[in-house]
Coordinates of C-alpha atoms in Angstrom, one line a residue:
X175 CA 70.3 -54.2 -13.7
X176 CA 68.0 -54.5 -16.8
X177 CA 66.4 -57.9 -16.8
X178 CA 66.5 -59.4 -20.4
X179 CA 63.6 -60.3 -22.2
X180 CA 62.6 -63.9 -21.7
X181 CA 62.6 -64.7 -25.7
X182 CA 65.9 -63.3 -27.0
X183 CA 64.0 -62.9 -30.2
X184 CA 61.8 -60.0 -28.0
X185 CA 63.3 -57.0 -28.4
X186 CA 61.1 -55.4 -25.5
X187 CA 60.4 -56.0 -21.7
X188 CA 56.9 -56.1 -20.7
X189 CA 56.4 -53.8 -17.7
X190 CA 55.3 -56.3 -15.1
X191 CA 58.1 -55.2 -12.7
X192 CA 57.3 -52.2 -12.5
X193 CA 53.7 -53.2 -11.5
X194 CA 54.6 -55.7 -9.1
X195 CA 56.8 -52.4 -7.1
X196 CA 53.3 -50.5 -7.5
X197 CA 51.8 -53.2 -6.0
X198 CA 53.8 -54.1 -3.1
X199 CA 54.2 -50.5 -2.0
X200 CA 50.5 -50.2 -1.8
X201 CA 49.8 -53.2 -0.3
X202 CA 52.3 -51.6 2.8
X203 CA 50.1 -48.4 2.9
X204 CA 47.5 -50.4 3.5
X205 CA 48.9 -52.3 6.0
X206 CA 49.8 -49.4 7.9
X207 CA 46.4 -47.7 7.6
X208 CA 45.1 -50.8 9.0
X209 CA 47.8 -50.6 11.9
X210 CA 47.0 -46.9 12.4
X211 CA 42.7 -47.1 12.2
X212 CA 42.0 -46.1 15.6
X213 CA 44.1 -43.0 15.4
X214 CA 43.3 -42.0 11.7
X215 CA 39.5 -42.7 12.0
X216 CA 39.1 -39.8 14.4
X217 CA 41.3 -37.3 12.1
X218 CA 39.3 -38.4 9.2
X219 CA 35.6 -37.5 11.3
X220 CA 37.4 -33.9 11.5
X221 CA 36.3 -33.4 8.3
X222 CA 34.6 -35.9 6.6
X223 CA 33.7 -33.7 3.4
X224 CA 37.0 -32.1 2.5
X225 CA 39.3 -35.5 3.3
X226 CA 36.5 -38.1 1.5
X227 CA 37.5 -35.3 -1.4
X228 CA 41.3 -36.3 -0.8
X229 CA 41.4 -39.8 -0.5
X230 CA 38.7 -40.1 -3.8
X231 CA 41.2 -38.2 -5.9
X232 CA 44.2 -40.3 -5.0
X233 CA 42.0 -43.4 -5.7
X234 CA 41.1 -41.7 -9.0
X235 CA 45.1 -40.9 -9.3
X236 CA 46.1 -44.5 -8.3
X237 CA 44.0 -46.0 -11.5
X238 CA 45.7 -43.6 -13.8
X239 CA 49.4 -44.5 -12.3
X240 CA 48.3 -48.3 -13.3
X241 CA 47.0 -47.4 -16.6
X242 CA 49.8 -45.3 -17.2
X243 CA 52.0 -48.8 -16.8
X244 CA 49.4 -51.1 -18.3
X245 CA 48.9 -49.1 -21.8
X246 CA 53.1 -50.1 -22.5
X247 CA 51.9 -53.5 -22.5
X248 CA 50.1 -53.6 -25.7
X249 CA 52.6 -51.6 -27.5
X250 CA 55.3 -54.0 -26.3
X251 CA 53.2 -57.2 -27.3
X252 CA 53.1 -55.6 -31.0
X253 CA 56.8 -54.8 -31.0
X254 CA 57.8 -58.3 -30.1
X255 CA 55.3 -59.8 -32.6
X256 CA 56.7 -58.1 -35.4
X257 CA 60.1 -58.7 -34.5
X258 CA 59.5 -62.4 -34.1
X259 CA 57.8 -62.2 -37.2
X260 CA 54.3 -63.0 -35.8
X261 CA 51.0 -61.5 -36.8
X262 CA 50.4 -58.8 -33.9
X263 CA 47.2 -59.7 -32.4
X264 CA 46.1 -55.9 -32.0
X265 CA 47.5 -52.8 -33.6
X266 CA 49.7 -50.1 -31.7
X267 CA 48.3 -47.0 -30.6
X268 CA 50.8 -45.5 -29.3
X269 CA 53.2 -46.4 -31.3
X270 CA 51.1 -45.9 -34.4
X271 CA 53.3 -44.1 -36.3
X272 CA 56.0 -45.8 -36.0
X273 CA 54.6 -48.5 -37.7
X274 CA 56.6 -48.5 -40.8
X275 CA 59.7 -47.9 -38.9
X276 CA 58.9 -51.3 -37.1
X277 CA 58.3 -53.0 -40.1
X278 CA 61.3 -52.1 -42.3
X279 CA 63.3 -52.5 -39.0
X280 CA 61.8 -56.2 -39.0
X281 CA 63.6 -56.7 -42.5
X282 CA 66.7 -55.1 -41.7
X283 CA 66.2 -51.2 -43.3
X284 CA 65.9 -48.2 -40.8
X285 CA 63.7 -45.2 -42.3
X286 CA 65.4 -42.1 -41.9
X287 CA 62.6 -40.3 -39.9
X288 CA 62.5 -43.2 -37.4
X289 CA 64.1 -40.9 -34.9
X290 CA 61.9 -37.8 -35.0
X291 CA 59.3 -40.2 -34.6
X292 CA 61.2 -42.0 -31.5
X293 CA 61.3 -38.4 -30.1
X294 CA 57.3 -37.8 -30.3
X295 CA 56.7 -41.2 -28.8
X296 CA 58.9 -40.1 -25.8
X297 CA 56.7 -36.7 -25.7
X298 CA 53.5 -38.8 -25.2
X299 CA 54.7 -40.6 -22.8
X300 CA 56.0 -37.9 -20.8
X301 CA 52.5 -36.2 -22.2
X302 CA 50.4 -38.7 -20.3
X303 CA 52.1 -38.2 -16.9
X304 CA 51.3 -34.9 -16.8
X305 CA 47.9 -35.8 -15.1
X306 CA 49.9 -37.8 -12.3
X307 CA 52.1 -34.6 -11.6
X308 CA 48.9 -32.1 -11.1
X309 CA 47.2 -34.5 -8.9
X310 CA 50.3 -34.8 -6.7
X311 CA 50.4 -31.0 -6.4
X312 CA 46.5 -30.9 -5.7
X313 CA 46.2 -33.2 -3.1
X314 CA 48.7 -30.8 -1.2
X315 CA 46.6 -28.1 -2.4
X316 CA 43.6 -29.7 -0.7
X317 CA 45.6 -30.0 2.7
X318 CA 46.5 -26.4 2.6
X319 CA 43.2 -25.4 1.9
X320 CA 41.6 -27.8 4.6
X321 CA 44.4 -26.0 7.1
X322 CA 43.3 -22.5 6.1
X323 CA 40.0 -23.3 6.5
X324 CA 40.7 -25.0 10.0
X325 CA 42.7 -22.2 11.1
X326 CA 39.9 -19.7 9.9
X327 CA 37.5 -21.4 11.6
X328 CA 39.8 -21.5 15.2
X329 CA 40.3 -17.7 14.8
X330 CA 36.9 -17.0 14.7
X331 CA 35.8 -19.1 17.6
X332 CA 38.5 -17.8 19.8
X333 CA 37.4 -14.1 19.0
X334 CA 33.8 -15.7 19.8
X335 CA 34.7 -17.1 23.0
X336 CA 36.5 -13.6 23.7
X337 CA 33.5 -11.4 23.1
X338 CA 31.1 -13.6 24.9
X339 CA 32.7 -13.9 28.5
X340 CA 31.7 -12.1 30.8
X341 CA 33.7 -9.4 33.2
X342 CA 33.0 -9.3 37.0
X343 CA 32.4 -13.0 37.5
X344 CA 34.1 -15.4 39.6
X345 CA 37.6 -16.8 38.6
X346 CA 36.2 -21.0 38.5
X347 CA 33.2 -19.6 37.0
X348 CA 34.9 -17.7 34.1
X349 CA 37.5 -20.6 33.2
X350 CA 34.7 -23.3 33.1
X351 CA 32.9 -20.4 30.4
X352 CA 36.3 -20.4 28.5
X353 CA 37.3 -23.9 29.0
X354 CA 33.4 -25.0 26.9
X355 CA 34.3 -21.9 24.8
X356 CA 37.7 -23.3 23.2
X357 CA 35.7 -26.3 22.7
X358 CA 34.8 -24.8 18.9
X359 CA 38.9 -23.8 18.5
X360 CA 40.3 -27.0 19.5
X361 CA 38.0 -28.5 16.6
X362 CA 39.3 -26.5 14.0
X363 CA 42.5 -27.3 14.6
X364 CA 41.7 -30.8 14.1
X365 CA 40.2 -29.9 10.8
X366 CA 43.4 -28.2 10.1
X367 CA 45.8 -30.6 11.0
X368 CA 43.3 -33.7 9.6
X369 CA 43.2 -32.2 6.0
X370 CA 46.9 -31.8 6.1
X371 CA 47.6 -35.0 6.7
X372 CA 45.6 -36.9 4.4
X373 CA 46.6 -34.5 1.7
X374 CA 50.2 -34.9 2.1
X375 CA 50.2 -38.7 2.4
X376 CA 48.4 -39.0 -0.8
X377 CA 51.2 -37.3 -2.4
X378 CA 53.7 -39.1 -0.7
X379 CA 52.2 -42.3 -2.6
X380 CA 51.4 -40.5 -5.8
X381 CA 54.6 -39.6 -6.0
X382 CA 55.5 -42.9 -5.8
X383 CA 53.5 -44.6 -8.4
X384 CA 54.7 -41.5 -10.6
X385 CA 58.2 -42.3 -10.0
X386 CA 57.7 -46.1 -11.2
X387 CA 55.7 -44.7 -13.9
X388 CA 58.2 -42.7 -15.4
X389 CA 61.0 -45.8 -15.0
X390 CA 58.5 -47.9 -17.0
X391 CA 58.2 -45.4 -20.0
X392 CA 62.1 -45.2 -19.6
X393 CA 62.2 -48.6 -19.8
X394 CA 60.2 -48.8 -22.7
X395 CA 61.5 -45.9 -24.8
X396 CA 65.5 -46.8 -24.2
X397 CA 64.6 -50.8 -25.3
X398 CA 62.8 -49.6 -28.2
X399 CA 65.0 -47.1 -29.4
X400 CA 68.0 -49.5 -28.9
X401 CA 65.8 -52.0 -31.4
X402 CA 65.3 -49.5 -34.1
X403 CA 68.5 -48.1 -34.5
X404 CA 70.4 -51.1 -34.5
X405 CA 69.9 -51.5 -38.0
X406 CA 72.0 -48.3 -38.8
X407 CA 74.8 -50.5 -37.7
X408 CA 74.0 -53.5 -39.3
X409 CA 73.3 -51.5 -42.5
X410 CA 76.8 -49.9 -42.3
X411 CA 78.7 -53.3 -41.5
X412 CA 77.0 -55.0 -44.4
X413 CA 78.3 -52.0 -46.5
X414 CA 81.6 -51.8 -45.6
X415 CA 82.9 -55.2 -47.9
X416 CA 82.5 -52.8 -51.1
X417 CA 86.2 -51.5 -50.9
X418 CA 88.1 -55.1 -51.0
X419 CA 85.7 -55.1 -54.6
X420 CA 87.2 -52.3 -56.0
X421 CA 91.1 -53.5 -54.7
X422 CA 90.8 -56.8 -56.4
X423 CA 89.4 -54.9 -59.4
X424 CA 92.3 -52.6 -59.1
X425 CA 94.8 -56.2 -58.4
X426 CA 93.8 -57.5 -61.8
X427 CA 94.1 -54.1 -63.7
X428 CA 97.7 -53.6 -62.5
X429 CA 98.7 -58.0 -63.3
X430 CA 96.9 -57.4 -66.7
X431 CA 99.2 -54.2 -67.5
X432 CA 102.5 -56.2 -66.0
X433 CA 102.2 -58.8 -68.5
X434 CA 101.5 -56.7 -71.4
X435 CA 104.6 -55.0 -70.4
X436 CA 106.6 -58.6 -70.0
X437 CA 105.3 -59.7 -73.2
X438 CA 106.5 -56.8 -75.4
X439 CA 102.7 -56.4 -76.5
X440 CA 101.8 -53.3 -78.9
X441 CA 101.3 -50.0 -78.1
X442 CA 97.5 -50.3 -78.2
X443 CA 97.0 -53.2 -76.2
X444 CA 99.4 -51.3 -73.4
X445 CA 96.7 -48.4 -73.8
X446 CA 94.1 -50.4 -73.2
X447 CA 95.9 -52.2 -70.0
X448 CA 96.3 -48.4 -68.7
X449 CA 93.1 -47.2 -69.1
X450 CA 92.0 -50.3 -67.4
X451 CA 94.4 -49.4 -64.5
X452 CA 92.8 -45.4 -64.2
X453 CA 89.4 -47.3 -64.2
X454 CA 90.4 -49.2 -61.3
X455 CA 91.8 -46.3 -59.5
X456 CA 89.4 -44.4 -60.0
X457 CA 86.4 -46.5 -58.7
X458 CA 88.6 -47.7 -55.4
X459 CA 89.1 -43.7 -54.6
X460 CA 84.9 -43.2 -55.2
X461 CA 84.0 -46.7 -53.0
X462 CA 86.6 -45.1 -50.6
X463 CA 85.2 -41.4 -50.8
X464 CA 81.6 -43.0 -50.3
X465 CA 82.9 -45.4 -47.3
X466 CA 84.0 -42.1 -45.9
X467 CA 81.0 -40.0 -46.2
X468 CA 79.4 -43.7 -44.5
X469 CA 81.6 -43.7 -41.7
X470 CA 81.4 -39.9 -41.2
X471 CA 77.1 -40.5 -41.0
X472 CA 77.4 -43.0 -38.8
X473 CA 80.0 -41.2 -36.7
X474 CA 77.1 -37.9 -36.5
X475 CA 74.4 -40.3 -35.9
X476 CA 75.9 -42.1 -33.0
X477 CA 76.9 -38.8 -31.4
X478 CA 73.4 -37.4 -31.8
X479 CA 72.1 -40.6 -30.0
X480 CA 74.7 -39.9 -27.2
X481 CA 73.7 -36.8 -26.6
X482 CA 69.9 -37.6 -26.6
X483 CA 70.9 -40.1 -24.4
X484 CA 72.3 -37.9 -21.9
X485 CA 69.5 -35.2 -22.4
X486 CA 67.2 -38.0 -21.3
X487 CA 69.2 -39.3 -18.9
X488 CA 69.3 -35.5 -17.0
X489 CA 65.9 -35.1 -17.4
X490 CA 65.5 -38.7 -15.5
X491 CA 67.5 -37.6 -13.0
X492 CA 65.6 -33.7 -13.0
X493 CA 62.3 -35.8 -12.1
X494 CA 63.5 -37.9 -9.8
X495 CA 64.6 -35.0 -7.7

């Protein structure tokens, strides 16, 4: 469930949730490296080189994932300034052009290319994510290439060990020759499997702070989106008392002609009564024709958001898998 904003007047949720999950999940890797030391210290000596290389591109990746989270915050704090009617205390910059948008909103208008701009805001954000998905494919990159490079270096010590023994000898003899041979093999493999393992955990928690990531920028885009075009519908109920004006116009039209007919009045003043009365008609079927068109617009634009909401919604659910 969405938690609401804690001034009702704030349109937007700042993204500390999301940072507290970030948080706590990486405060349990930790504790489980610390529980596992003695077994992953070893695996790590394998090869120092290629898994130091790992584990400072997911710190690298880690600092992005936050800063991913933290940027929302000043574009939230502007939001809710402007909405509360207080002087922002810095400017947006990602939300930059949507500025004016903002500001009308603020006094009740809606621009009409708020939502092509709504639409590049939600391409940056998935824009600066990008970054967070590479890294997550490189660091299994790296493990694969520390297992090739393991499993190279094991094939070529076994065909070492193979061409160096000797034919002829004794049978304890020869297996104390092969048994320090494999000595070289058994070490690649630890290479192999080391780099593996390192490069698939860092994914496994890149993947993580990616996934909160993305719900953040969710978060953010859905609250601000619902903000702005809220004041399609308030500009279409505060135009919808127009057609009671042009009934009672047309009420007094059709009394004024009923008691120039009562009355016996002359010709010209029943003229006059008529024309008033086609008048009346005829600017209740315009305010009508226009509420139409209205409710027609507001009819497309709420289906449009519907669908963009479910084209975001599949694409949530696309990333998530």
């Amino acid at each position: 469930m969405a938690t609401p904003p804690a001034n009702p007047d704030a349109p937007l949720v700042k993204p500390g949730i999301y940072l507290i999950r970030m948080l706590v999940f990486l405060t349990l890797v930790g504790f489980l490296a610390f529980v596992l030391f003695k077994q992953i210290t070893p695996a790590f000596l394998a090869n120092p080189g290629l898994n130091g290389l790992i584990l400072g591109v997911l710190l690298l990746a880690v600092l992005l994932a936050f800063g991913q989270v933290l940027r929302l915050n000043r574009e939230t704090a502007y939001v809710n300034a402007v909405a509360m009617g207080q002087e922002p205390a810095k400017g947006p910059a990602l939300l930059a052009p949507l500025a004016p948008a903002i500001a009308a909103r603020r006094e009740g208008r809606s621009l009409p290319a708020t939502r092509a701009f709504l639409d590049s805001t939600a391409a940056r954000l998935d824009e600066g994510r990008e970054i967070l998905r590479y890294v997550a494919g490189l660091l299994i990159l790296l493990g694969l290439l520390g297992t090739f490079w393991g499993l190279i270096d094991t094939l070529s010590a076994v065909g070492s060990v193979i061409r160096t023994m000797r034919g002829g000898g004794e049978a304890g003899a020869m297996f104390d020759e092969l048994k320090n041979g494999l000595a070289v093999p058994l070490s690649g493999i630890g290479l192999a499997f080391s780099a593996s393992l390192f490069g698939l955990a860092s994914s496994l928690v890149i993947g993580f702070l990616d996934l909160q990531a993305g719900q953040a920028h969710a978060r953010f885009h859905n609250d601000l989106e619902d903000w702005l075009t809220s004041g399609e519908t308030q500009e279409a109920a505060t135009a919808l008392p127009a057609v009671p004006a042009s009934a009672k116009e047309l009420t007094e039209a059709v009394e004024r002609l009923t008691t120039v007919v009562a009355e016996g009045a002359n010709g010209r003043v029943a003229t006059q009564a008529m024309t008033n009365l086609a008048e009346g008609i005829q600017g209740l079927v315009q305010h009508m024709r226009a509420e139409q068109q209205m409710i027609r617009d507001w009819v497309e634009a709420q289906a449009s958001r519907e669908r963009e909401l479910k084209q975001a919604l599949d694409r949530l659910g696309r990333e998530r898998a």
